[in-house]
Amino acid sequence: MKTAALVSLAPLHTFGLDTKAQRLLAISDLSQLHALNDKPYYILGEGSNTIFLEDYEGSVLQVKLSGIEVQQHEHHFDVSVAAGENWHALVQKLMSAKIFGAENLALIPGTVGAAPIQNIGAYGVELADLCHSVQAIDLQTGEKLSFTNSECLFGYRDSVFKRQEMSESLITAVVLRFPKGRPVSAEYGELKLLGPDPSPYDIFNKVVEVRQHKLPDPRVLGNAGSFFKNPVIANEHYLLLKDSWPDIPGFRVGGEQTKVPAAWLIDRLGFKGKTIGGVACHANQPLVLVNKGNGTSADLLGLARQIRDDVLAEFAIELENEVRLVGEKGLLRL
């Protein structure tokens, strides 16, 4: 286990705010967890969905577990992946091995271990559609835990792993199941342009192309991806909004709710390109807030709260942050 004291967190999260942690612990082997006695701690993968707003008073536990194991069965593949593996690199390896089903989730940043926490999703597919089980360990007792798909309680950008009782559990591996001959999912967004019978490779290439065009590279311009969740509202609320905003897009969720793109709401209010200090709404995708290099926590919170408040005032919709915001003692509310 590699350790370092009083560590800058700027290079450890993709938004890149200049904050620090008391200690960094890099875990590459489960046996190292027996020596863990630092509290409090924050579990971190690649920092692509976390923004450290303040100096963190505890230890940051960086997951570096690695390894991929593929088991082929008559009708499906089971792929067990260690939590520290990069998600997009995994998707690339699956495509090379002709194991299809994850292509819609190409180029999503972060680690495999972070994927079930957020129930990552894009272009009509979520991690919940692929996940067979999740392996974890209780950092206090050392007990090994296993969660079936249903026990993960997956929801929209949500899972059981976000709950307080799971805050001291570390995801160690995720088992993904891919049925052979599974039909592709090409009914969402730009994928419709691929025609009537796209291949998994067509979908993979289109998703990568679109994401590279729309979303800034965090290595060039600091960001944590989509800052807000797409809100889900009652159908009646959506129909009322459509009277005033006929072009407002919406996607039915179940029978009684509609998901509205947060980017549309933010863009309609003129936030695209808006800047406060060193933080701005990205010019191509206003759902992404970017650090222009000198951004501060105050800049970020000022812009994010202005967006949230203006959307609430205009559309009676309360946006929730998708990004995890971390303060001195742990997670913060926007």
Short mmCIF file of C-alpha atoms in Angstrom, two decimals:
data_model
loop_
_atom_site.label_atom_id
_atom_site.label_comp_id
_atom_site.label_asym_id
_atom_site.label_seq_id
_atom_site.Cartn_x
_atom_site.Cartn_y
_atom_site.Cartn_z
CA MET A 1 0.00 0.00 0.00
CA LYS A 2 1.49 3.30 -1.10
CA THR A 3 0.93 6.22 1.26
CA ALA A 4 1.61 9.94 1.13
CA ALA A 5 0.90 12.74 3.60
CA LEU A 6 -0.74 16.14 2.97
CA VAL A 7 -1.49 15.43 -0.68
CA SER A 8 -2.74 17.83 -3.33
CA LEU A 9 -6.08 16.60 -4.68
CA ALA A 10 -5.93 18.70 -7.85
CA PRO A 11 -4.41 15.90 -9.99
CA LEU A 12 -6.62 13.25 -8.37
CA HIS A 13 -9.98 14.62 -9.55
CA THR A 14 -10.70 15.73 -13.08
CA PHE A 15 -12.22 19.08 -12.14
CA GLY A 16 -8.84 19.95 -10.63
CA LEU A 17 -9.62 22.33 -7.77
CA ASP A 18 -6.60 23.17 -5.61
CA THR A 19 -7.52 21.28 -2.44
CA LYS A 20 -5.64 18.86 -0.19
CA ALA A 21 -6.14 15.70 1.88
CA GLN A 22 -4.34 14.72 5.05
CA ARG A 23 -3.26 11.43 3.51
CA LEU A 24 -3.49 9.36 0.32
CA LEU A 25 -3.63 5.57 0.47
CA ALA A 26 -3.37 3.67 -2.82
CA ILE A 27 -4.80 0.14 -2.53
CA SER A 28 -3.64 -2.39 -5.14
CA ASP A 29 -4.25 -5.58 -3.15
CA LEU A 30 -7.10 -6.55 -0.83
CA SER A 31 -4.65 -7.79 1.80
CA GLN A 32 -3.59 -4.17 2.31
CA LEU A 33 -7.01 -3.32 3.71
CA HIS A 34 -6.19 -5.11 6.96
CA ALA A 35 -3.74 -2.31 7.76
CA LEU A 36 -6.35 0.38 7.20
CA ASN A 37 -7.01 2.28 10.41
CA ASP A 38 -7.39 5.81 9.10
CA LYS A 39 -10.74 7.51 9.68
CA PRO A 40 -12.42 9.32 8.18
CA TYR A 41 -11.67 8.31 4.60
CA TYR A 42 -13.12 8.93 1.18
CA ILE A 43 -13.04 6.15 -1.44
CA LEU A 44 -11.86 7.41 -4.81
CA GLY A 45 -11.41 5.86 -8.24
CA GLU A 46 -10.21 8.19 -10.99
CA GLY A 47 -11.99 11.25 -9.56
CA SER A 48 -14.11 11.81 -12.67
CA ASN A 49 -17.38 12.18 -10.76
CA THR A 50 -16.04 13.85 -7.60
CA ILE A 51 -15.17 17.46 -6.88
CA PHE A 52 -13.20 18.28 -3.72
CA LEU A 53 -14.53 21.69 -2.68
CA GLU A 54 -12.49 21.96 0.52
CA ASP A 55 -9.39 20.46 2.08
CA TYR A 56 -10.44 16.99 3.24
CA GLU A 57 -9.57 16.32 6.87
CA GLY A 58 -9.19 12.56 6.45
CA SER A 59 -7.53 10.06 4.14
CA VAL A 60 -8.37 9.49 0.50
CA LEU A 61 -8.43 5.78 -0.32
CA GLN A 62 -7.59 5.38 -4.01
CA VAL A 63 -8.69 2.06 -5.51
CA LYS A 64 -6.01 0.49 -7.74
CA LEU A 65 -7.31 -3.10 -7.81
CA SER A 66 -6.79 -4.70 -11.23
CA GLY A 67 -7.73 -7.81 -13.15
CA ILE A 68 -10.32 -9.09 -15.65
CA GLU A 69 -11.62 -12.67 -15.84
CA VAL A 70 -13.94 -13.91 -18.61
CA GLN A 71 -16.05 -17.06 -18.29
CA GLN A 72 -17.87 -18.30 -21.39
CA HIS A 73 -21.09 -20.25 -20.96
CA GLU A 74 -23.48 -21.72 -23.50
CA HIS A 75 -25.74 -18.69 -23.69
CA HIS A 76 -23.76 -15.88 -22.09
CA PHE A 77 -20.42 -14.47 -20.96
CA ASP A 78 -19.69 -13.58 -17.33
CA VAL A 79 -16.94 -10.98 -16.96
CA SER A 80 -15.53 -10.33 -13.49
CA VAL A 81 -13.69 -7.02 -13.34
CA ALA A 82 -11.64 -5.57 -10.48
CA ALA A 83 -12.82 -2.20 -9.20
CA GLY A 84 -9.72 -0.24 -10.21
CA GLU A 85 -9.95 -1.07 -13.93
CA ASN A 86 -10.74 1.84 -16.26
CA TRP A 87 -14.29 1.59 -17.58
CA HIS A 88 -13.65 2.67 -21.18
CA ALA A 89 -10.59 0.43 -21.45
CA LEU A 90 -12.83 -2.44 -20.35
CA VAL A 91 -15.39 -1.62 -23.06
CA GLN A 92 -12.60 -1.60 -25.65
CA LYS A 93 -11.38 -5.02 -24.48
CA LEU A 94 -14.91 -6.41 -24.61
CA MET A 95 -15.36 -5.16 -28.17
CA SER A 96 -12.06 -6.76 -29.20
CA ALA A 97 -13.21 -10.04 -27.66
CA LYS A 98 -16.57 -9.83 -29.49
CA ILE A 99 -18.44 -9.57 -26.20
CA PHE A 100 -21.18 -7.08 -26.95
CA GLY A 101 -23.62 -5.10 -24.82
CA ALA A 102 -21.49 -2.35 -23.27
CA GLU A 103 -20.86 -0.39 -26.48
CA ASN A 104 -23.45 2.30 -25.61
CA LEU A 105 -21.42 3.07 -22.48
CA ALA A 106 -18.17 3.75 -24.33
CA LEU A 107 -15.98 6.66 -23.21
CA ILE A 108 -17.73 7.10 -19.86
CA PRO A 109 -14.89 8.17 -17.57
CA GLY A 110 -13.97 6.53 -14.30
CA THR A 111 -13.35 3.10 -12.86
CA VAL A 112 -15.41 -0.07 -12.93
CA GLY A 113 -15.88 0.15 -9.16
CA ALA A 114 -17.55 3.54 -9.49
CA ALA A 115 -19.94 2.34 -12.21
CA PRO A 116 -22.53 0.64 -9.96
CA ILE A 117 -22.49 3.47 -7.41
CA GLN A 118 -23.85 5.92 -9.99
CA ASN A 119 -25.52 3.26 -12.12
CA ILE A 120 -23.77 4.85 -15.09
CA GLY A 121 -25.79 5.07 -18.26
CA ALA A 122 -25.90 6.52 -21.75
CA TYR A 123 -27.81 6.11 -25.01
CA GLY A 124 -30.53 3.89 -23.57
CA VAL A 125 -28.33 1.49 -21.59
CA GLU A 126 -27.46 1.50 -17.88
CA LEU A 127 -25.00 -0.47 -15.80
CA ALA A 128 -28.06 -2.11 -14.23
CA ASP A 129 -28.79 -3.78 -17.58
CA LEU A 130 -25.38 -5.48 -17.56
CA CYS A 131 -24.60 -6.07 -13.90
CA HIS A 132 -24.94 -9.60 -12.55
CA SER A 133 -23.46 -8.94 -9.11
CA VAL A 134 -21.18 -6.64 -7.13
CA GLN A 135 -18.49 -7.75 -4.67
CA ALA A 136 -17.49 -5.51 -1.77
CA ILE A 137 -15.77 -5.54 1.60
CA ASP A 138 -16.77 -3.92 4.88
CA LEU A 139 -13.77 -1.81 5.82
CA GLN A 140 -14.63 -1.95 9.52
CA THR A 141 -15.14 -5.69 9.95
CA GLY A 142 -13.32 -7.12 6.94
CA GLU A 143 -16.47 -9.05 5.99
CA LYS A 144 -16.79 -9.83 2.29
CA LEU A 145 -20.12 -8.77 0.82
CA SER A 146 -21.94 -9.82 -2.34
CA PHE A 147 -24.90 -8.08 -3.93
CA THR A 148 -27.14 -9.49 -6.64
CA ASN A 149 -28.50 -7.13 -9.28
CA SER A 150 -31.77 -6.71 -7.39
CA GLU A 151 -29.96 -6.14 -4.09
CA CYS A 152 -28.05 -3.23 -5.69
CA LEU A 153 -31.36 -1.31 -5.79
CA PHE A 154 -30.40 0.40 -9.03
CA GLY A 155 -32.25 3.57 -9.97
CA TYR A 156 -31.55 6.55 -12.18
CA ARG A 157 -27.93 7.46 -11.28
CA ASP A 158 -28.55 5.77 -7.96
CA SER A 159 -27.92 2.53 -6.09
CA VAL A 160 -27.73 1.05 -2.61
CA PHE A 161 -24.04 2.00 -2.55
CA LYS A 162 -24.95 5.67 -2.11
CA ARG A 163 -26.71 4.99 1.18
CA GLN A 164 -25.18 5.92 4.50
CA GLU A 165 -25.00 2.32 5.70
CA MET A 166 -22.72 1.54 2.74
CA SER A 167 -20.35 4.47 3.31
CA GLU A 168 -17.72 2.22 4.90
CA SER A 169 -17.90 -0.50 2.26
CA LEU A 170 -15.47 -0.72 -0.63
CA ILE A 171 -16.51 -2.21 -3.97
CA THR A 172 -13.80 -4.67 -5.00
CA ALA A 173 -15.20 -6.20 -8.21
CA VAL A 174 -18.18 -6.14 -10.54
CA VAL A 175 -19.49 -9.17 -12.45
CA LEU A 176 -21.09 -8.28 -15.78
CA ARG A 177 -23.26 -10.69 -17.75
CA PHE A 178 -23.58 -10.47 -21.54
CA PRO A 179 -26.13 -12.75 -23.25
CA LYS A 180 -24.93 -14.08 -26.59
CA GLY A 181 -26.88 -12.69 -29.52
CA ARG A 182 -28.23 -9.80 -27.49
CA PRO A 183 -29.85 -7.22 -29.82
CA VAL A 184 -28.17 -3.83 -30.01
CA SER A 185 -29.80 -0.72 -28.52
CA ALA A 186 -29.87 2.06 -31.12
CA GLU A 187 -33.10 3.93 -30.39
CA TYR A 188 -31.60 6.86 -28.50
CA GLY A 189 -30.34 10.21 -29.77
CA GLU A 190 -27.77 10.19 -32.55
CA LEU A 191 -27.78 6.39 -32.69
CA LYS A 192 -31.04 6.57 -34.65
CA LEU A 193 -29.01 7.98 -37.54
CA LEU A 194 -27.14 4.69 -37.93
CA GLY A 195 -29.93 3.08 -39.90
CA PRO A 196 -32.06 -0.02 -39.38
CA ASP A 197 -29.41 -2.62 -38.54
CA PRO A 198 -26.25 -1.14 -36.98
CA SER A 199 -23.54 -3.42 -35.64
CA PRO A 200 -22.15 -3.11 -32.10
CA TYR A 201 -19.02 -1.62 -33.68
CA ASP A 202 -21.14 1.03 -35.44
CA ILE A 203 -22.68 1.97 -32.10
CA PHE A 204 -19.33 2.03 -30.30
CA ASN A 205 -17.78 4.29 -32.94
CA LYS A 206 -20.78 6.65 -33.02
CA VAL A 207 -20.91 6.97 -29.23
CA VAL A 208 -17.19 7.76 -29.08
CA GLU A 209 -17.55 10.28 -31.92
CA VAL A 210 -20.49 12.09 -30.31
CA ARG A 211 -18.99 12.16 -26.82
CA GLN A 212 -15.67 13.49 -28.11
CA HIS A 213 -17.50 16.24 -30.01
CA LYS A 214 -19.88 17.27 -27.23
CA LEU A 215 -17.84 16.79 -24.09
CA PRO A 216 -14.56 18.48 -23.20
CA ASP A 217 -11.50 16.36 -22.52
CA PRO A 218 -10.76 16.76 -18.78
CA ARG A 219 -7.04 16.51 -19.55
CA VAL A 220 -7.42 19.79 -21.45
CA LEU A 221 -10.28 21.51 -19.64
CA GLY A 222 -11.08 20.43 -16.09
CA ASN A 223 -14.58 18.99 -15.66
CA ALA A 224 -16.47 16.18 -13.97
CA GLY A 225 -18.87 15.34 -16.78
CA SER A 226 -22.58 16.03 -16.37
CA PHE A 227 -22.94 18.17 -13.27
CA PHE A 228 -26.71 17.73 -12.87
CA LYS A 229 -29.00 14.73 -13.22
CA ASN A 230 -31.73 14.81 -15.84
CA PRO A 231 -34.86 15.51 -13.75
CA VAL A 232 -37.81 13.13 -13.75
CA ILE A 233 -41.16 14.90 -13.34
CA ALA A 234 -44.85 13.97 -13.34
CA ASN A 235 -46.47 13.71 -16.75
CA GLU A 236 -48.96 16.43 -15.75
CA HIS A 237 -46.10 18.80 -14.94
CA TYR A 238 -44.47 18.05 -18.27
CA LEU A 239 -47.68 18.73 -20.21
CA LEU A 240 -48.10 22.07 -18.44
CA LEU A 241 -44.54 23.03 -19.37
CA LYS A 242 -45.18 21.99 -22.96
CA ASP A 243 -48.00 24.56 -23.17
CA SER A 244 -45.45 27.32 -22.54
CA TRP A 245 -42.43 25.62 -24.13
CA PRO A 246 -43.73 23.53 -27.08
CA ASP A 247 -40.26 22.30 -28.01
CA ILE A 248 -39.33 20.98 -24.56
CA PRO A 249 -38.08 17.40 -25.03
CA GLY A 250 -39.17 14.58 -22.76
CA PHE A 251 -38.88 10.81 -22.49
CA ARG A 252 -41.50 8.70 -20.73
CA VAL A 253 -40.25 6.82 -17.67
CA GLY A 254 -42.73 4.15 -16.70
CA GLY A 255 -46.34 5.21 -17.01
CA GLU A 256 -46.61 8.37 -14.96
CA GLN A 257 -43.31 10.25 -15.25
CA THR A 258 -41.23 12.02 -17.89
CA LYS A 259 -37.47 12.57 -17.95
CA VAL A 260 -36.47 16.04 -19.18
CA PRO A 261 -32.92 16.79 -20.40
CA ALA A 262 -31.31 19.13 -17.88
CA ALA A 263 -29.09 20.48 -20.66
CA TRP A 264 -32.17 21.79 -22.49
CA LEU A 265 -33.45 23.60 -19.39
CA ILE A 266 -30.06 25.17 -18.72
CA ASP A 267 -29.49 26.13 -22.35
CA ARG A 268 -32.95 27.67 -22.68
CA LEU A 269 -32.13 30.03 -19.82
CA GLY A 270 -29.00 31.25 -21.60
CA PHE A 271 -26.35 29.67 -19.43
CA LYS A 272 -24.30 28.16 -22.25
CA GLY A 273 -20.87 29.81 -22.00
CA LYS A 274 -21.77 31.75 -18.84
CA THR A 275 -18.79 32.28 -16.56
CA ILE A 276 -18.34 33.07 -12.89
CA GLY A 277 -14.69 33.61 -11.99
CA GLY A 278 -12.76 30.66 -13.34
CA VAL A 279 -15.74 28.31 -13.83
CA ALA A 280 -18.04 28.25 -16.86
CA CYS A 281 -20.87 26.37 -18.54
CA HIS A 282 -19.30 24.60 -21.48
CA ALA A 283 -20.07 26.21 -24.83
CA ASN A 284 -21.14 22.93 -26.46
CA GLN A 285 -22.78 21.22 -23.49
CA PRO A 286 -24.15 23.46 -20.71
CA LEU A 287 -24.74 20.43 -18.49
CA VAL A 288 -20.96 20.29 -18.06
CA LEU A 289 -19.32 22.90 -15.83
CA VAL A 290 -15.65 23.46 -16.59
CA ASN A 291 -12.63 24.75 -14.69
CA LYS A 292 -10.85 27.24 -16.94
CA GLY A 293 -7.68 26.74 -14.92
CA ASN A 294 -8.14 29.16 -12.06
CA GLY A 295 -11.56 28.14 -10.79
CA THR A 296 -12.39 28.10 -7.09
CA SER A 297 -14.99 26.34 -4.99
CA ALA A 298 -16.85 29.63 -4.61
CA ASP A 299 -16.93 30.08 -8.40
CA LEU A 300 -18.30 26.58 -8.92
CA LEU A 301 -20.92 26.80 -6.20
CA GLY A 302 -21.97 30.26 -7.34
CA LEU A 303 -22.61 29.12 -10.91
CA ALA A 304 -24.18 25.78 -9.98
CA ARG A 305 -26.56 27.36 -7.47
CA GLN A 306 -27.54 30.09 -9.91
CA ILE A 307 -28.40 27.43 -12.50
CA ARG A 308 -30.36 25.41 -9.95
CA ASP A 309 -32.28 28.44 -8.65
CA ASP A 310 -33.11 29.85 -12.10
CA VAL A 311 -34.33 26.48 -13.39
CA LEU A 312 -36.53 26.12 -10.31
CA ALA A 313 -37.96 29.62 -10.75
CA GLU A 314 -38.69 29.22 -14.48
CA PHE A 315 -39.74 25.58 -14.78
CA ALA A 316 -40.62 24.56 -11.19
CA ILE A 317 -38.03 21.79 -11.52
CA GLU A 318 -35.36 21.30 -8.87
CA LEU A 319 -32.10 20.04 -10.34
CA GLU A 320 -29.95 17.64 -8.33
CA ASN A 321 -26.21 17.41 -8.73
CA GLU A 322 -24.97 14.17 -10.26
CA VAL A 323 -21.37 14.96 -9.31
CA ARG A 324 -20.34 14.04 -5.77
CA LEU A 325 -19.29 17.17 -3.86
CA VAL A 326 -16.80 16.61 -1.03
CA GLY A 327 -16.06 19.04 1.77
CA GLU A 328 -13.85 18.97 4.84
CA LYS A 329 -15.76 16.14 6.51
CA GLY A 330 -17.28 14.30 3.55
CA LEU A 331 -20.14 14.64 1.09
CA LEU A 332 -21.92 17.98 0.83
CA ARG A 333 -25.27 19.08 -0.57
CA LEU A 334 -25.37 21.74 -3.26
#
